[in-house]
N, CA, C and O atoms as a GROMACS GRO file, in nm:
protein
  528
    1UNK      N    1   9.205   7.064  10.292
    1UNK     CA    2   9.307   7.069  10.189
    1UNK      C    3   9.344   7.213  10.158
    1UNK      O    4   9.459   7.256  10.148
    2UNK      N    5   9.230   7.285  10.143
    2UNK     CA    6   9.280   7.415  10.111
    2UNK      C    7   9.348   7.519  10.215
    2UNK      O    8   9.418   7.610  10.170
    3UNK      N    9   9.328   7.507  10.351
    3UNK     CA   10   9.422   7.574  10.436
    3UNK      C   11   9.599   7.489  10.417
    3UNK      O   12   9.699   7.560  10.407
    4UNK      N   13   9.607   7.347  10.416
    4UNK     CA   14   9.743   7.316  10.349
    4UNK      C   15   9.797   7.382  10.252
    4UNK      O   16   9.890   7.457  10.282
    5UNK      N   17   9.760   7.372  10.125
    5UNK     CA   18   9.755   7.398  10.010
    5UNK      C   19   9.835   7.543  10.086
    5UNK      O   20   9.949   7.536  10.132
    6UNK      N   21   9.748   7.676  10.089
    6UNK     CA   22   9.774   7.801  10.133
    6UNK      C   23   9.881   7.808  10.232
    6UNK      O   24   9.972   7.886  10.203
    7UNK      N   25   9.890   7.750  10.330
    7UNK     CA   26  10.019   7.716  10.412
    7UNK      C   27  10.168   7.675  10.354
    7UNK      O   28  10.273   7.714  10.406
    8UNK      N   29  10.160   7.584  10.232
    8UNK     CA   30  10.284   7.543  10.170
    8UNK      C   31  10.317   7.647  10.071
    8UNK      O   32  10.427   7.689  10.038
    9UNK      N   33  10.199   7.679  10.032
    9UNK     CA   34  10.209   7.766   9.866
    9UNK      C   35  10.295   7.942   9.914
    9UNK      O   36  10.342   8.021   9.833
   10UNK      N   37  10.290   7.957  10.064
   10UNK     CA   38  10.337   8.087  10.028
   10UNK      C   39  10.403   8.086  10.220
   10UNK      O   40  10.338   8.087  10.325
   11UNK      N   41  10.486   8.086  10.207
   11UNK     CA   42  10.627   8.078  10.297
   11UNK      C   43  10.627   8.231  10.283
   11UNK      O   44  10.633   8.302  10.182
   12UNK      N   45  10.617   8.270  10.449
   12UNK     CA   46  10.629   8.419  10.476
   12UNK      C   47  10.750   8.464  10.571
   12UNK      O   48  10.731   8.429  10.688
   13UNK      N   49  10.838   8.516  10.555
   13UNK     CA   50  10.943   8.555  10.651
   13UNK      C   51  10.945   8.683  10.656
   13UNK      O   52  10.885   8.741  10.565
   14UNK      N   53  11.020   8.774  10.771
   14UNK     CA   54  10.999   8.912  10.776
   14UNK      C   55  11.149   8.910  10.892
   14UNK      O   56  11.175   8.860  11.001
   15UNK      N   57  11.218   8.996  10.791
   15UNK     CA   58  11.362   9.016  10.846
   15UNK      C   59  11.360   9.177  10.905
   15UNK      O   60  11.315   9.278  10.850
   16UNK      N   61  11.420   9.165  11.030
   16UNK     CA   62  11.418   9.325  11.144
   16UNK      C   63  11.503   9.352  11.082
   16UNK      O   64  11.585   9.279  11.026
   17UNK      N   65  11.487   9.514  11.087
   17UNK     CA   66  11.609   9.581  10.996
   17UNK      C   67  11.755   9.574  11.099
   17UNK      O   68  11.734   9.557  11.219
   18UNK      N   69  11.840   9.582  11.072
   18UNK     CA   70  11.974   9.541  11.193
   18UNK      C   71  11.994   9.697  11.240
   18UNK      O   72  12.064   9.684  11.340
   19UNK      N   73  11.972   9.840  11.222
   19UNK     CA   74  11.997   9.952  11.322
   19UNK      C   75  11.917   9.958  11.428
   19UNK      O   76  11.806   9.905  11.430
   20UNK      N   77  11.978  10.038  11.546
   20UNK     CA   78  11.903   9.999  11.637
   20UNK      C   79  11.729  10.127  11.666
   20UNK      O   80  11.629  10.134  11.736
   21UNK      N   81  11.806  10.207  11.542
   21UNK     CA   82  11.704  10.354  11.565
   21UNK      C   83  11.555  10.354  11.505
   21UNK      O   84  11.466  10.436  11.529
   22UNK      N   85  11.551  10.272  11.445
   22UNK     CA   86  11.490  10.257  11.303
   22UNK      C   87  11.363  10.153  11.400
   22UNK      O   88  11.394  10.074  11.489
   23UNK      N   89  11.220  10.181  11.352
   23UNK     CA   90  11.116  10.186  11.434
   23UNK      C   91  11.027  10.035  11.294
   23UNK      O   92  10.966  10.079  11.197
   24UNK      N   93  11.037   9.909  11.308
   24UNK     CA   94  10.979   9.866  11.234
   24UNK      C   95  10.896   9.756  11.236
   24UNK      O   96  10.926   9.666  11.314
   25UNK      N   97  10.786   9.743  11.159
   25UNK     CA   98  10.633   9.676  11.245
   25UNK      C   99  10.626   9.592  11.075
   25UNK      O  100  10.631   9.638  10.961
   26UNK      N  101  10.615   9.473  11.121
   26UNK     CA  102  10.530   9.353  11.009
   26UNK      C  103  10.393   9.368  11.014
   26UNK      O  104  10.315   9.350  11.108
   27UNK      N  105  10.364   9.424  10.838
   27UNK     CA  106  10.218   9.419  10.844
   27UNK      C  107  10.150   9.349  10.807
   27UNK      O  108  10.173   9.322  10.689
   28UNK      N  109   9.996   9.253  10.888
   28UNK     CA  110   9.929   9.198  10.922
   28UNK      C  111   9.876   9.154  10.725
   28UNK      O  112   9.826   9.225  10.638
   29UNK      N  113   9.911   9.037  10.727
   29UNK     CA  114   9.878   8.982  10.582
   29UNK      C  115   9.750   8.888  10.602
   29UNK      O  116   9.708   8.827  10.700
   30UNK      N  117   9.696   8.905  10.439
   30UNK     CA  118   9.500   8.817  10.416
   30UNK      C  119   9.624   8.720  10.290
   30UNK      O  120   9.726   8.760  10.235
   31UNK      N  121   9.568   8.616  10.286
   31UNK     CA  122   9.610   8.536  10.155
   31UNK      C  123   9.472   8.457  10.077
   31UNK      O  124   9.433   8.348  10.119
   32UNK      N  125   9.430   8.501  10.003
   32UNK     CA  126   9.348   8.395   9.936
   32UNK      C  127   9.336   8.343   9.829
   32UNK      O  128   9.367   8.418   9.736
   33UNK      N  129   9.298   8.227   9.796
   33UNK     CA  130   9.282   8.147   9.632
   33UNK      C  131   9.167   8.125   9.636
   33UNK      O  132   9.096   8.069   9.721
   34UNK      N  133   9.136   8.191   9.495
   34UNK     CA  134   8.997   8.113   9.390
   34UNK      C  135   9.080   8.025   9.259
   34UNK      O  136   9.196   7.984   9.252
   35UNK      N  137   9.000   8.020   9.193
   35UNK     CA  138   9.018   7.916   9.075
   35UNK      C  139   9.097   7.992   8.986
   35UNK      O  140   9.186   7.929   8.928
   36UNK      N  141   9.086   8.097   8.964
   36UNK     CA  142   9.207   8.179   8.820
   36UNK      C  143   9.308   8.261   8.910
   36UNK      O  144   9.395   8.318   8.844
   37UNK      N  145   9.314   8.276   9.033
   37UNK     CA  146   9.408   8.398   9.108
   37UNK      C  147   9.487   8.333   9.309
   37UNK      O  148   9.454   8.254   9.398
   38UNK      N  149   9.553   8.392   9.293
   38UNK     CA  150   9.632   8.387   9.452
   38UNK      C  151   9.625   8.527   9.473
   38UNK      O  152   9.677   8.602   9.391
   39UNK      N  153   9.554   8.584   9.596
   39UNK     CA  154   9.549   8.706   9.638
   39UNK      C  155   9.648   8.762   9.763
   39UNK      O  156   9.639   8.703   9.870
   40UNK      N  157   9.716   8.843   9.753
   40UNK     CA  158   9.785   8.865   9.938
   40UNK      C  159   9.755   9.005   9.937
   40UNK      O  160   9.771   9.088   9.847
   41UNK      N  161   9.705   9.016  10.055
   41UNK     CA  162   9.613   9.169  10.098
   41UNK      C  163   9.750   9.208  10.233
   41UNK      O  164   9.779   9.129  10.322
   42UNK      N  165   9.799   9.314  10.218
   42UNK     CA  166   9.883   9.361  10.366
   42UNK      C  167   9.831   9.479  10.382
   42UNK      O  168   9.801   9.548  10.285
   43UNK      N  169   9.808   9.531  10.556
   43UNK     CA  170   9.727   9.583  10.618
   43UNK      C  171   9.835   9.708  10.641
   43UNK      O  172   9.886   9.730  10.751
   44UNK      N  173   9.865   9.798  10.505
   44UNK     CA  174   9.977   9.905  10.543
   44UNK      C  175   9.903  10.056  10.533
   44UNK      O  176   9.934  10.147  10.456
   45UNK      N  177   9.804  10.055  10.629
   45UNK     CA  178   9.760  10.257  10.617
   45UNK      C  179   9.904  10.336  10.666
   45UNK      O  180   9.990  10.290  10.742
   46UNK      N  181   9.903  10.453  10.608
   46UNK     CA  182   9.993  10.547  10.642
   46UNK      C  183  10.096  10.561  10.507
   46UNK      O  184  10.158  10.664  10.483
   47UNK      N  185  10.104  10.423  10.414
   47UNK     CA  186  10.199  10.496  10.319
   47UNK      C  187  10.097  10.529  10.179
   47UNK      O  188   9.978  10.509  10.152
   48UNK      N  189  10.220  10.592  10.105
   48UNK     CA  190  10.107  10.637   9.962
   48UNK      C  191  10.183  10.490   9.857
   48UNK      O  192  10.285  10.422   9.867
   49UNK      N  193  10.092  10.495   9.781
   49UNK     CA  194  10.136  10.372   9.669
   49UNK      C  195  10.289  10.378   9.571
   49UNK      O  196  10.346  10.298   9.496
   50UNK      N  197  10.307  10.471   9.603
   50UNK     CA  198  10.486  10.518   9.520
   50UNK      C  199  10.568  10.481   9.616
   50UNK      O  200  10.674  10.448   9.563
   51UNK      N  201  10.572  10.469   9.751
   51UNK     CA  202  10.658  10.454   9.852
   51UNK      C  203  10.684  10.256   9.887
   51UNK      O  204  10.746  10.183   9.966
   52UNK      N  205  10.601  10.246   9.781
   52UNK     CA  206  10.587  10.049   9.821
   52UNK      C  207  10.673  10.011   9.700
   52UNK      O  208  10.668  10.076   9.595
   53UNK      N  209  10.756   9.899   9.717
   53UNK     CA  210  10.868   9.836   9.611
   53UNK      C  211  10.815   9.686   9.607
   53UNK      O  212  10.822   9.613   9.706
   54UNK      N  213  10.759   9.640   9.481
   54UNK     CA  214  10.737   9.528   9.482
   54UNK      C  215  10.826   9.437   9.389
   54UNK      O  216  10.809   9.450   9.268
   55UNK      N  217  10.907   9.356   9.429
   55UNK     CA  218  11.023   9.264   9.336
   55UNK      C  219  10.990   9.127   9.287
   55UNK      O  220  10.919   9.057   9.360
   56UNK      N  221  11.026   9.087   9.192
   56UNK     CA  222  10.962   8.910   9.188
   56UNK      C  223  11.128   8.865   9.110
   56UNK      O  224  11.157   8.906   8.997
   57UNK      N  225  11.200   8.796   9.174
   57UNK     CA  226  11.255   8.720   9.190
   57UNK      C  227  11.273   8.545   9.173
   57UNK      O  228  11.199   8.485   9.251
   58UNK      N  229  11.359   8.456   9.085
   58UNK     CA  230  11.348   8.330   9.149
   58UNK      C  231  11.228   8.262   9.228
   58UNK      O  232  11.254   8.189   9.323
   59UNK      N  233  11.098   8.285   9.190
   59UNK     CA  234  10.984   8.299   9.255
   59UNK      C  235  10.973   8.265   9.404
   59UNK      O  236  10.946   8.166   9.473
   60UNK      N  237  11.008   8.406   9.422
   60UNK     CA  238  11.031   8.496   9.527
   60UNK      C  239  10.927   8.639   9.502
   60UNK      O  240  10.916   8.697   9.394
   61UNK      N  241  10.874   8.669   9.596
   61UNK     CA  242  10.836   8.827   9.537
   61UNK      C  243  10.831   8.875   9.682
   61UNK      O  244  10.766   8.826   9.774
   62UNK      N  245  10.903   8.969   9.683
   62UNK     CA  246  10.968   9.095   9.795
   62UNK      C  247  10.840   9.211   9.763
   62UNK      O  248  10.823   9.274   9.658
   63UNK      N  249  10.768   9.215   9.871
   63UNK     CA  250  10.739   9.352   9.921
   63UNK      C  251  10.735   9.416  10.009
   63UNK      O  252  10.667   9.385  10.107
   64UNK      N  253  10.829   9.556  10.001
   64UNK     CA  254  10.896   9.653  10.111
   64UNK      C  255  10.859   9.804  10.050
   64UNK      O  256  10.839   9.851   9.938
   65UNK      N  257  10.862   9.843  10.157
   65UNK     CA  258  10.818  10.024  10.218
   65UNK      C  259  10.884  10.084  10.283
   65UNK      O  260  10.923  10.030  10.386
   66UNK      N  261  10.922  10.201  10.259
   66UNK     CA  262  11.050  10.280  10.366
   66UNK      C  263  10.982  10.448  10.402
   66UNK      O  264  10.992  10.553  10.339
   67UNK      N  265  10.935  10.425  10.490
   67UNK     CA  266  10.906  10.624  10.496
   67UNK      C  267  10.975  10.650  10.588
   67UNK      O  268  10.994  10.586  10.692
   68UNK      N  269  11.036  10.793  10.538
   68UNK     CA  270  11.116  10.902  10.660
   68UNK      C  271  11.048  10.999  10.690
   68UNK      O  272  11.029  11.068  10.590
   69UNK      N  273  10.969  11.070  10.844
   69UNK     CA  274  10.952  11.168  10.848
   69UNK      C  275  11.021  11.262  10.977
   69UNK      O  276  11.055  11.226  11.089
   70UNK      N  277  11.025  11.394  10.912
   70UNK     CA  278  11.094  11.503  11.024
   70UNK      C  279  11.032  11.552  11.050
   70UNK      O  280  10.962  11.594  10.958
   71UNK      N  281  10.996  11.592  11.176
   71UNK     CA  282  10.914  11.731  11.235
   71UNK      C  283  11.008  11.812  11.275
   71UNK      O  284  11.116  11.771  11.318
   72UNK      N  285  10.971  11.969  11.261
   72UNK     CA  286  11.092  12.059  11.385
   72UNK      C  287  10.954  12.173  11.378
   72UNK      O  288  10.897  12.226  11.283
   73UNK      N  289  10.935  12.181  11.508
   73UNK     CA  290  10.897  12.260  11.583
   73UNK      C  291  10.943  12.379  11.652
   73UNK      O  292  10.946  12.343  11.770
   74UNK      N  293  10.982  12.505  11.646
   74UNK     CA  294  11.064  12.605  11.696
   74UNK      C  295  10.978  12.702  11.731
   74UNK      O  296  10.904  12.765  11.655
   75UNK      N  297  10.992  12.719  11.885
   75UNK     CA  298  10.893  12.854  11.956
   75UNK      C  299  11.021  12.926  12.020
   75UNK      O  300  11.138  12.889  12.014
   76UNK      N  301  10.976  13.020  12.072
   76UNK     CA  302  11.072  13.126  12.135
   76UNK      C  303  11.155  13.060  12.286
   76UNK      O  304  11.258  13.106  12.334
   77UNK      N  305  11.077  12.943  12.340
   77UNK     CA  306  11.137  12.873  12.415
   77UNK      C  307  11.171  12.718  12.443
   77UNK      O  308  11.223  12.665  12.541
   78UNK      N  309  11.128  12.672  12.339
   78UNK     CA  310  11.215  12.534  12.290
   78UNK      C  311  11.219  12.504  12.128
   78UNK      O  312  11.164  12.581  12.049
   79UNK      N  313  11.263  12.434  12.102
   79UNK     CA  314  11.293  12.389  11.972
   79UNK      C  315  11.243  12.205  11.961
   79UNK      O  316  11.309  12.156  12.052
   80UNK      N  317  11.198  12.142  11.924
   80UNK     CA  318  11.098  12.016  11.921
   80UNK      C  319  11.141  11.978  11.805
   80UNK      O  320  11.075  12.012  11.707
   81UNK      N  321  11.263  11.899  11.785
   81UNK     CA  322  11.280  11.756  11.671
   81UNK      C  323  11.286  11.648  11.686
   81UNK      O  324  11.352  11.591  11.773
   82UNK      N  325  11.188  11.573  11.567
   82UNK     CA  326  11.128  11.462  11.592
   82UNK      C  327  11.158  11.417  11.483
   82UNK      O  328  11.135  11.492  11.388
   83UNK      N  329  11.213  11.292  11.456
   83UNK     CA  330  11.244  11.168  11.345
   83UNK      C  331  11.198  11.058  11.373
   83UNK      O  332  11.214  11.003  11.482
   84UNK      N  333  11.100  10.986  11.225
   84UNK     CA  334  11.051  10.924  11.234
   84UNK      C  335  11.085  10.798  11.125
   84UNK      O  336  11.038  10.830  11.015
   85UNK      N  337  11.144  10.679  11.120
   85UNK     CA  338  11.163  10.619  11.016
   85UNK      C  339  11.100  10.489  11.000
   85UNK      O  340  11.157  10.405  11.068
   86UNK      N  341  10.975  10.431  10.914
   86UNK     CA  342  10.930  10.299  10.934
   86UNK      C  343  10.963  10.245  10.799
   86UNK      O  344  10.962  10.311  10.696
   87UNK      N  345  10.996  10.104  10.810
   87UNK     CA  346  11.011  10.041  10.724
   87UNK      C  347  10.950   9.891  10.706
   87UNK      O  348  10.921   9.834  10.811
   88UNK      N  349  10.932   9.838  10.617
   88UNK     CA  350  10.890   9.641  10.656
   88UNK      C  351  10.928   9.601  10.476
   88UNK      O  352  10.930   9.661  10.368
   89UNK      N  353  10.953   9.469  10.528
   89UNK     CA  354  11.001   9.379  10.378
   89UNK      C  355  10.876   9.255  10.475
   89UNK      O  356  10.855   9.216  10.590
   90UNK      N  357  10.828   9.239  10.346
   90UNK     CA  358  10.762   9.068  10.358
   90UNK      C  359  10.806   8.991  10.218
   90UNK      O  360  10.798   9.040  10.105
   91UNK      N  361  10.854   8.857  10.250
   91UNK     CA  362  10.867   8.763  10.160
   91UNK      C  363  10.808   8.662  10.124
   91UNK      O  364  10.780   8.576  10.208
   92UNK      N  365  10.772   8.645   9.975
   92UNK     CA  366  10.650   8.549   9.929
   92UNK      C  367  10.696   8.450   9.862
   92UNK      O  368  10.770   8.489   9.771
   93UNK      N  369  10.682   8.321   9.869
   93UNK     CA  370  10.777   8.203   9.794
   93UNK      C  371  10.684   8.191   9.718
   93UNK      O  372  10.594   8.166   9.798
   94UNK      N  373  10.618   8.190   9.575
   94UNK     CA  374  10.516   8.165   9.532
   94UNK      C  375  10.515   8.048   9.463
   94UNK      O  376  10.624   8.036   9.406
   95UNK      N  377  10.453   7.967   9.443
   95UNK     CA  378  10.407   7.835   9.377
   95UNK      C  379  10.440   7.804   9.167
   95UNK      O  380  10.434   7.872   9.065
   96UNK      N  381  10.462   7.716   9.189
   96UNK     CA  382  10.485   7.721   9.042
   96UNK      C  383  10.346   7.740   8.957
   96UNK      O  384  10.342   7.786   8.843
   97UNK      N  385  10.257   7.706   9.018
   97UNK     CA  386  10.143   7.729   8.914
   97UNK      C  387  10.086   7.881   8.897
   97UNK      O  388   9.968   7.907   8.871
   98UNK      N  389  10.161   7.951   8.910
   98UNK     CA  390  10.131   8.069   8.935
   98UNK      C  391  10.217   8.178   8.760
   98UNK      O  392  10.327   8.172   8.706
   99UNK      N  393  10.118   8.245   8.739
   99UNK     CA  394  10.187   8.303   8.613
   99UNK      C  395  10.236   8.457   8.615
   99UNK      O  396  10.185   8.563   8.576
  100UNK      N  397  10.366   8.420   8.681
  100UNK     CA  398  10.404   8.531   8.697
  100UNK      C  399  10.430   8.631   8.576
  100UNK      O  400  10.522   8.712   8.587
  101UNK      N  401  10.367   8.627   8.483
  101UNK     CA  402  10.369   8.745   8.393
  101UNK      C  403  10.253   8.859   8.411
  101UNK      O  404  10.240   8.966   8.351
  102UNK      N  405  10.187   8.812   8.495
  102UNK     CA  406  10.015   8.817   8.549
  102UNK      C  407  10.025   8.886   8.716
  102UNK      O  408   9.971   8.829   8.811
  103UNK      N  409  10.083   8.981   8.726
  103UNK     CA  410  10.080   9.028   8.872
  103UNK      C  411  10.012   9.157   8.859
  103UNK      O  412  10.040   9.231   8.764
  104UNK      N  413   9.924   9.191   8.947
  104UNK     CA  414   9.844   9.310   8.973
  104UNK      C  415   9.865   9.369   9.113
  104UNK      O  416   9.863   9.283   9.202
  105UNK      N  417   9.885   9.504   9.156
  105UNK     CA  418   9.936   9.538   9.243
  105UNK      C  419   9.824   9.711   9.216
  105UNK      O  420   9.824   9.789   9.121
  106UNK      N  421   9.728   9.713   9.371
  106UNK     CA  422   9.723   9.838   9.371
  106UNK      C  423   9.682   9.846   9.542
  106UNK      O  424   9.648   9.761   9.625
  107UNK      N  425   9.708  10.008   9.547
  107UNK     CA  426   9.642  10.033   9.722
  107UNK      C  427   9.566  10.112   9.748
  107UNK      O  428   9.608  10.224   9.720
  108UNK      N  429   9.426  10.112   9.810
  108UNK     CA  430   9.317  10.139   9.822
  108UNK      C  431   9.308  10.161   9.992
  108UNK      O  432   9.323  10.058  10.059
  109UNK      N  433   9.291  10.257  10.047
  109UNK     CA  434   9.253  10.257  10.194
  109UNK      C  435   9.316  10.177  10.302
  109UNK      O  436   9.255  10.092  10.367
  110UNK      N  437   9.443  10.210  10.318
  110UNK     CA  438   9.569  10.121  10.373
  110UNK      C  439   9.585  10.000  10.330
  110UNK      O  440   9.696   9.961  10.365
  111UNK      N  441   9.512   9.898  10.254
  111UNK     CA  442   9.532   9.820  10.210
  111UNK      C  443   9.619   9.819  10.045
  111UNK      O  444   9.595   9.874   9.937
  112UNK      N  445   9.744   9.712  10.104
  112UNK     CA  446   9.783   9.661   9.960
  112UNK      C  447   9.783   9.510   9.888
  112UNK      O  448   9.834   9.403   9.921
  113UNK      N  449   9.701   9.554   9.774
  113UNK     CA  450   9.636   9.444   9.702
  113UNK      C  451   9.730   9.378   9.575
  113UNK      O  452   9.729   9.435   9.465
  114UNK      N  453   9.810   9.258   9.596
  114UNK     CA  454   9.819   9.190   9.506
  114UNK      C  455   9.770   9.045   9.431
  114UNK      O  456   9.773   8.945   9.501
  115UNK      N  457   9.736   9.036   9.324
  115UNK     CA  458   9.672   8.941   9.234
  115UNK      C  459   9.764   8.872   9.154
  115UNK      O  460   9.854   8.918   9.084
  116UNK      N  461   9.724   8.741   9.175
  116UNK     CA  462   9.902   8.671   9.077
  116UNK      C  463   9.809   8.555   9.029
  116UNK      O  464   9.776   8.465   9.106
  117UNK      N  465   9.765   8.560   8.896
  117UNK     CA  466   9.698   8.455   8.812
  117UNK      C  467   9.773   8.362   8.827
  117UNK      O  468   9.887   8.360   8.873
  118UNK      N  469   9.694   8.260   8.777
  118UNK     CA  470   9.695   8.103   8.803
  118UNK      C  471   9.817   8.072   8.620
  118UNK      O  472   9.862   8.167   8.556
  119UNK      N  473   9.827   7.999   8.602
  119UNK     CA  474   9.872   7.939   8.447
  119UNK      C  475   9.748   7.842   8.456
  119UNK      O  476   9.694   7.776   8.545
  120UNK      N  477   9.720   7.874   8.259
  120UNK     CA  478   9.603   7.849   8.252
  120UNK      C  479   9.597   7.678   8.244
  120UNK      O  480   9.517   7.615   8.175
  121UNK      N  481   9.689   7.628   8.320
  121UNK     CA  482   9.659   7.456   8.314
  121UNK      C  483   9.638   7.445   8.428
  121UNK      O  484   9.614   7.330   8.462
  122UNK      N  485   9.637   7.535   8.524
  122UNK     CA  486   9.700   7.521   8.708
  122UNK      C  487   9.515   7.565   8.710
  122UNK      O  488   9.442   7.492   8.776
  123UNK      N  489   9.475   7.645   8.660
  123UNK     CA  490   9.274   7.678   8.694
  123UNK      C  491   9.213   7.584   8.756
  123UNK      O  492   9.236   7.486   8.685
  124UNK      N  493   9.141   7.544   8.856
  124UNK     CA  494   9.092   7.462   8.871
  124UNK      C  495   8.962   7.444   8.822
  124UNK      O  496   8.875   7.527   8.850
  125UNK      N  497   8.935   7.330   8.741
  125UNK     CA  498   8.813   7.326   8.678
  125UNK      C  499   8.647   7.296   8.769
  125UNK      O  500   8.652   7.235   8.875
  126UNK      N  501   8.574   7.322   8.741
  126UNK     CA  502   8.455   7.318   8.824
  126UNK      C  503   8.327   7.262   8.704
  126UNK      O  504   8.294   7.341   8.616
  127UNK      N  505   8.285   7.171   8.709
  127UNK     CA  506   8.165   7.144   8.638
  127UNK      C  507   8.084   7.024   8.707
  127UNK      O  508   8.120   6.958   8.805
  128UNK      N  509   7.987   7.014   8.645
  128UNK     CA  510   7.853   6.912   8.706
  128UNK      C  511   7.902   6.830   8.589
  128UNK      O  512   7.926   6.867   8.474
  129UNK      N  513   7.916   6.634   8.679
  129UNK     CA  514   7.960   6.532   8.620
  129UNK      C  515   7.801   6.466   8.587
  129UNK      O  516   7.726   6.440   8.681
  130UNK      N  517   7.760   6.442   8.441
  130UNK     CA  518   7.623   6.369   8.443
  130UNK      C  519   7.612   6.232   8.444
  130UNK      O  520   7.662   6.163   8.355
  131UNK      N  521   7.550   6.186   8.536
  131UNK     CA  522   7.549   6.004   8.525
  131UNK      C  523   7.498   5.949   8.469
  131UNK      O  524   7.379   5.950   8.503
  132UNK      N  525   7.521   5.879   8.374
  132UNK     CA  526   7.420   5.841   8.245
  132UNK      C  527   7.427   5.679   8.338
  132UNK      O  528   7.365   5.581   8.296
   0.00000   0.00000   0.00000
């Protein structure tokens, strides 16, 4: 049940950017649920945490990254320029039981970590039933 569950609850699409110069890679997503949280982990080393845009939408939540870098290299007998542009959008359909007032977002060692609490009727309860 719970790989279903995780399969319906979060619809992932990843749209190529339409230029043809532009260098761009979908990064490798973790999804998990416990009882108070929905977690999505994406596997992005190389950017810093200011460069990531996270949107929540129509429960929808957009997260995208854009870095530009230039090199120029100049010796007395060539000149070496290099442009570099990566970008990625991933899209998250998220579940209604989910309380989107409750989103946590941080990045730790190429990983980016978001946390999206449950609504507190959606928790799943856990206790020992006694049989009298």
């Amino acid at each position: 049940v719970f790989g279903d569950v995780m399969t319906n609850l979060f619809e992932d699409r990843f749209f190529q950017p339409v230029k043809r110069n532009f260098t761009s890679t979908s990064p490798s997503v973790n999804l998990f649920e416990n009882e108070t949280a929905f977690t999505i982990q994406l596997a992005v080393p190389g950017f810093s945490k200011d460069q990531f845009k996270i949107d929540l939408k129509n429960n929808r939540l957009t997260v995208s990254a854009a870095v530009q870098e230039e090199k120029e290299d100049v010796k007395p007998n060539y000149t070496l320029r290099e442009f570099n542009y990566n970008e990625f959008t991933r899209l998250f359909n998220l579940p209604k039981s989910t309380d989107q007032s409750s989103i946590a977002a941080s990045y730790t060692d190429g990983i980016l970590e978001i946390v999206i609490a449950k609504k507190e009727e959606e928790k799943l309860v856990s206790r020992q039933i006694e049989v009298k």
